[in-house]
Amino acid sequence: MTNLERAETSFSTYKDKYKSIRLTREDGILEVHLHTDDGPLRWSLLAHNELEDAFLEIGRDRANDVVILTGTGDEFCGPAIAPGQHPNRKIMTPESYDPIFWESRQLLPNLLNIEAPVISVINGPAVRHAEIPLLGDIVLASNTAFIQDTAHFPGGMVPGDGMHIVMPLIMGLTRGRYFLLTGQKISAEEALRIGLVNEVLPPEGLLGRARELARELLLQPKLVRRYTRIALTEEIRSRMQGLLGYGLALEGMARMKS
């Protein structure tokens, strides 16, 4: 066995590992379905922990040729946070924030380090951490979907765990800051118009279209796919390296007990 073989991850070692992520793979196409009890994902510390680990495992498994990331049911993720009511603000100590800080410094970089094209399928409203699906190389959205950040500034927290990097980058500085400061709700059609998503489809057509696109990507040689993914994510990975930890430190300070 070579060093490379020892370093790789087998699908069987992680496919049934997670409570909030359902994984299936066929012909090298890995489908990642986020859920809570087989319904739409309810964002939680569990989901936060599992996504960090799952993205790492997916990236280590070189048998994953294309990744499709989607939600379950009629929402991508929720629930929405009422204005000023995030439950984790002003309750943290350095000790209780430390595991969140550690996971958050790995979560988005682990997603970006997956060396296979990622197709995001936003199957409904994404009101918690919409930056995750928006980092896909191809982004499809249901015509019932909208994008909103209810958990950070509107909920009483600093958007320092990647939202402050991703949204201004993909939306433009002025639009991105307005989105984060106001809790703006962006419909699927508006997201298409301003370039956040690539296609808007009825819900019943989303996964079929994603699978069609995945098979088109498989027509290219493996190294062409992998190295193209690396090239297309290099800029944002470099931004994460310089800015993510700093944003998380600011978010953490504002979450401490007063």
Short mmCIF file of C-alpha atoms in Angstrom, two decimals:
data_model
loop_
_atom_site.label_atom_id
_atom_site.label_comp_id
_atom_site.label_asym_id
_atom_site.label_seq_id
_atom_site.Cartn_x
_atom_site.Cartn_y
_atom_site.Cartn_z
CA MET A 1 0.00 0.00 0.00
CA THR A 2 1.38 3.41 -0.96
CA ASN A 3 1.38 6.55 1.17
CA LEU A 4 -1.30 8.03 -1.10
CA GLU A 5 -3.58 5.02 -0.59
CA ARG A 6 -3.18 5.26 3.18
CA ALA A 7 -4.09 8.96 3.11
CA GLU A 8 -7.32 8.47 1.18
CA THR A 9 -10.76 8.04 2.75
CA SER A 10 -13.19 5.28 1.76
CA PHE A 11 -16.86 6.17 1.29
CA SER A 12 -17.87 3.28 3.56
CA THR A 13 -16.08 4.90 6.51
CA TYR A 14 -18.25 8.04 6.52
CA LYS A 15 -21.42 7.47 4.48
CA ASP A 16 -23.53 6.60 7.55
CA LYS A 17 -21.61 8.72 10.04
CA TYR A 18 -23.85 11.78 10.28
CA LYS A 19 -27.26 12.46 11.79
CA SER A 20 -27.93 15.60 9.72
CA ILE A 21 -26.35 14.62 6.39
CA ARG A 22 -27.56 11.85 4.10
CA LEU A 23 -24.92 10.68 1.61
CA THR A 24 -25.39 8.59 -1.52
CA ARG A 25 -23.02 7.97 -4.42
CA GLU A 26 -23.48 6.55 -7.88
CA ASP A 27 -20.91 6.55 -10.70
CA GLY A 28 -18.71 8.96 -8.77
CA ILE A 29 -21.51 11.50 -8.20
CA LEU A 30 -21.87 12.13 -4.47
CA GLU A 31 -25.20 13.57 -3.30
CA VAL A 32 -25.14 15.42 0.02
CA HIS A 33 -28.63 15.96 1.43
CA LEU A 34 -28.83 18.14 4.55
CA HIS A 35 -31.71 17.32 6.88
CA THR A 36 -33.06 17.20 10.41
CA ASP A 37 -35.09 14.05 11.12
CA ASP A 38 -35.60 13.61 7.36
CA GLY A 39 -37.10 17.11 7.04
CA PRO A 40 -35.54 20.50 6.27
CA LEU A 41 -32.28 21.20 8.07
CA ARG A 42 -32.68 23.06 11.38
CA TRP A 43 -29.33 24.76 11.89
CA SER A 44 -27.69 23.70 15.16
CA LEU A 45 -24.36 23.04 16.82
CA LEU A 46 -24.74 19.44 15.64
CA ALA A 47 -25.10 20.48 12.00
CA HIS A 48 -22.17 22.89 12.40
CA ASN A 49 -19.99 20.10 13.81
CA GLU A 50 -21.03 17.53 11.23
CA LEU A 51 -20.61 19.78 8.18
CA GLU A 52 -17.04 20.63 9.19
CA ASP A 53 -16.18 16.94 9.43
CA ALA A 54 -18.19 15.82 6.39
CA PHE A 55 -16.58 18.33 4.05
CA LEU A 56 -13.16 17.12 5.23
CA GLU A 57 -14.06 13.47 4.63
CA ILE A 58 -15.59 14.22 1.21
CA GLY A 59 -12.48 16.09 0.16
CA ARG A 60 -10.20 13.24 1.24
CA ASP A 61 -12.15 10.70 -0.83
CA ARG A 62 -10.78 10.89 -4.36
CA ALA A 63 -13.55 8.63 -5.64
CA ASN A 64 -15.91 11.61 -5.35
CA ASP A 65 -15.86 12.97 -8.91
CA VAL A 66 -18.73 15.49 -8.63
CA VAL A 67 -20.59 16.64 -5.52
CA ILE A 68 -24.26 17.68 -5.44
CA LEU A 69 -25.18 19.61 -2.27
CA THR A 70 -28.84 20.17 -1.43
CA GLY A 71 -31.40 20.40 1.34
CA THR A 72 -34.43 18.27 2.13
CA GLY A 73 -38.11 19.02 1.63
CA ASP A 74 -39.22 22.56 0.85
CA GLU A 75 -36.38 24.47 2.58
CA PHE A 76 -32.62 24.47 2.24
CA CYS A 77 -32.03 25.44 5.87
CA GLY A 78 -33.64 27.28 8.75
CA PRO A 79 -35.26 28.24 11.01
CA ALA A 80 -35.23 32.00 10.66
CA ILE A 81 -34.09 33.98 13.69
CA ALA A 82 -36.39 36.75 14.91
CA PRO A 83 -34.76 40.22 14.97
CA GLY A 84 -32.31 40.50 17.85
CA GLN A 85 -33.16 37.06 19.18
CA HIS A 86 -30.22 34.82 18.33
CA PRO A 87 -30.10 32.42 21.30
CA ASN A 88 -26.29 32.26 21.44
CA ARG A 89 -25.50 35.96 21.69
CA LYS A 90 -24.03 37.38 24.92
CA ILE A 91 -23.82 33.97 26.60
CA MET A 92 -20.37 32.74 25.56
CA THR A 93 -17.17 32.37 27.54
CA PRO A 94 -13.79 31.84 25.88
CA GLU A 95 -14.01 28.16 26.82
CA SER A 96 -17.50 27.63 25.38
CA TYR A 97 -16.72 29.59 22.21
CA ASP A 98 -13.43 27.80 21.53
CA PRO A 99 -14.90 24.65 19.85
CA ILE A 100 -17.18 26.83 17.70
CA PHE A 101 -14.21 29.01 16.78
CA TRP A 102 -12.17 25.93 15.83
CA GLU A 103 -14.91 24.32 13.74
CA SER A 104 -15.75 27.59 12.01
CA ARG A 105 -12.14 28.11 10.94
CA GLN A 106 -12.28 24.72 9.17
CA LEU A 107 -15.86 24.47 7.84
CA LEU A 108 -15.77 26.69 4.76
CA PRO A 109 -12.11 25.96 3.97
CA ASN A 110 -12.93 22.23 4.08
CA LEU A 111 -15.76 22.83 1.60
CA LEU A 112 -13.48 24.82 -0.69
CA ASN A 113 -10.74 22.19 -0.42
CA ILE A 114 -12.97 19.54 -2.00
CA GLU A 115 -11.16 18.90 -5.28
CA ALA A 116 -14.27 17.92 -7.22
CA PRO A 117 -16.78 20.28 -8.84
CA VAL A 118 -19.64 21.17 -6.48
CA ILE A 119 -23.19 21.69 -7.75
CA SER A 120 -25.42 23.41 -5.19
CA VAL A 121 -29.17 22.88 -5.31
CA ILE A 122 -31.03 25.48 -3.23
CA ASN A 123 -34.33 23.64 -2.96
CA GLY A 124 -36.13 26.31 -0.92
CA PRO A 125 -35.52 29.24 1.44
CA ALA A 126 -31.98 29.49 2.79
CA VAL A 127 -32.16 31.76 5.84
CA ARG A 128 -29.20 30.37 7.79
CA HIS A 129 -25.70 30.23 6.28
CA ALA A 130 -26.69 30.74 2.66
CA GLU A 131 -22.99 31.27 1.92
CA ILE A 132 -22.53 27.47 1.98
CA PRO A 133 -24.60 26.66 -1.14
CA LEU A 134 -23.57 29.92 -2.81
CA LEU A 135 -19.97 28.70 -2.80
CA GLY A 136 -20.89 25.98 -5.31
CA ASP A 137 -19.29 26.06 -8.75
CA ILE A 138 -22.76 25.73 -10.26
CA VAL A 139 -25.76 26.96 -8.28
CA LEU A 140 -29.33 25.96 -9.07
CA ALA A 141 -32.30 27.37 -7.19
CA SER A 142 -35.96 26.50 -6.86
CA ASN A 143 -38.39 29.19 -7.92
CA THR A 144 -39.70 28.94 -4.35
CA ALA A 145 -36.31 29.77 -2.83
CA PHE A 146 -35.01 32.97 -1.31
CA ILE A 147 -31.74 33.87 0.38
CA GLN A 148 -31.49 35.76 3.65
CA ASP A 149 -29.14 36.05 6.64
CA THR A 150 -31.40 36.15 9.69
CA ALA A 151 -28.87 34.80 12.18
CA HIS A 152 -26.08 37.34 12.20
CA PHE A 153 -26.45 41.13 12.25
CA PRO A 154 -30.29 41.11 12.26
CA GLY A 155 -30.20 38.44 14.97
CA GLY A 156 -27.71 40.39 17.07
CA MET A 157 -24.38 38.88 16.01
CA VAL A 158 -21.36 39.86 13.91
CA PRO A 159 -21.42 38.05 10.52
CA GLY A 160 -17.81 37.00 11.00
CA ASP A 161 -17.86 33.29 10.23
CA GLY A 162 -17.49 33.65 6.48
CA MET A 163 -20.56 35.67 5.55
CA HIS A 164 -18.42 38.82 5.77
CA ILE A 165 -16.12 37.36 3.10
CA VAL A 166 -18.46 35.46 0.80
CA MET A 167 -21.42 37.80 0.41
CA PRO A 168 -19.50 41.01 -0.49
CA LEU A 169 -17.30 38.94 -2.82
CA ILE A 170 -20.11 37.36 -4.82
CA MET A 171 -22.60 40.24 -4.57
CA GLY A 172 -20.24 43.21 -4.76
CA LEU A 173 -19.22 45.29 -1.76
CA THR A 174 -22.20 47.64 -1.69
CA ARG A 175 -24.85 44.98 -2.23
CA GLY A 176 -23.14 42.54 0.12
CA ARG A 177 -22.91 44.96 3.03
CA TYR A 178 -26.53 46.05 2.57
CA PHE A 179 -27.63 42.39 2.51
CA LEU A 180 -25.80 41.64 5.76
CA LEU A 181 -26.85 44.80 7.60
CA THR A 182 -30.53 44.81 6.72
CA GLY A 183 -31.54 41.13 6.59
CA GLN A 184 -32.55 41.64 2.97
CA LYS A 185 -34.56 38.81 1.43
CA ILE A 186 -33.43 38.00 -2.12
CA SER A 187 -35.81 35.95 -4.25
CA ALA A 188 -34.56 33.26 -6.60
CA GLU A 189 -35.32 35.41 -9.63
CA GLU A 190 -33.45 38.37 -8.17
CA ALA A 191 -30.55 36.07 -7.26
CA LEU A 192 -30.45 34.95 -10.88
CA ARG A 193 -30.54 38.54 -12.13
CA ILE A 194 -27.60 39.66 -9.97
CA GLY A 195 -25.53 36.53 -10.59
CA LEU A 196 -25.81 34.61 -7.31
CA VAL A 197 -27.37 31.55 -8.96
CA ASN A 198 -27.10 30.12 -12.46
CA GLU A 199 -30.53 28.63 -13.09
CA VAL A 200 -33.99 28.85 -11.51
CA LEU A 201 -36.25 25.85 -11.91
CA PRO A 202 -39.47 24.39 -10.46
CA PRO A 203 -38.71 22.27 -7.38
CA GLU A 204 -39.47 19.00 -9.13
CA GLY A 205 -36.86 19.67 -11.81
CA LEU A 206 -33.91 20.63 -9.61
CA LEU A 207 -32.23 17.33 -8.79
CA GLY A 208 -32.73 15.99 -12.29
CA ARG A 209 -31.00 19.05 -13.73
CA ALA A 210 -28.18 18.78 -11.19
CA ARG A 211 -27.62 15.13 -12.10
CA GLU A 212 -27.64 16.02 -15.80
CA LEU A 213 -24.99 18.68 -15.24
CA ALA A 214 -22.94 16.29 -13.09
CA ARG A 215 -22.84 13.75 -15.90
CA GLU A 216 -21.74 16.45 -18.33
CA LEU A 217 -18.87 17.28 -15.99
CA LEU A 218 -17.91 13.59 -15.87
CA LEU A 219 -17.14 13.71 -19.59
CA GLN A 220 -13.91 15.54 -18.76
CA PRO A 221 -10.87 13.64 -17.46
CA LYS A 222 -10.57 13.42 -13.67
CA LEU A 223 -7.49 15.64 -13.45
CA VAL A 224 -9.10 18.30 -15.65
CA ARG A 225 -12.08 18.39 -13.30
CA ARG A 226 -10.01 18.40 -10.13
CA TYR A 227 -7.50 21.01 -11.23
CA THR A 228 -10.23 23.26 -12.64
CA ARG A 229 -11.97 23.17 -9.26
CA ILE A 230 -8.68 24.10 -7.57
CA ALA A 231 -8.10 26.99 -9.98
CA LEU A 232 -11.64 28.34 -9.60
CA THR A 233 -11.54 28.33 -5.79
CA GLU A 234 -8.00 29.63 -5.23
CA GLU A 235 -8.94 33.30 -4.79
CA ILE A 236 -11.64 32.71 -2.24
CA ARG A 237 -9.52 30.16 -0.36
CA SER A 238 -6.78 32.77 -0.06
CA ARG A 239 -9.30 35.31 1.27
CA MET A 240 -10.50 32.80 3.84
CA GLN A 241 -6.96 32.22 5.04
CA GLY A 242 -6.42 35.91 5.68
CA LEU A 243 -9.83 37.03 6.97
CA LEU A 244 -11.82 34.15 8.43
CA GLY A 245 -10.08 33.85 11.80
CA TYR A 246 -10.17 37.62 12.31
CA GLY A 247 -13.91 37.76 11.58
CA LEU A 248 -14.55 34.89 13.96
CA ALA A 249 -12.59 36.64 16.70
CA LEU A 250 -14.76 39.74 16.29
CA GLU A 251 -17.91 37.64 16.29
CA GLY A 252 -16.75 35.84 19.40
CA MET A 253 -15.94 39.00 21.34
CA ALA A 254 -19.42 40.35 20.63
CA ARG A 255 -20.96 37.07 21.87
CA MET A 256 -19.25 37.09 25.25
CA LYS A 257 -21.18 37.49 28.49
CA SER A 258 -21.49 41.12 29.45
#
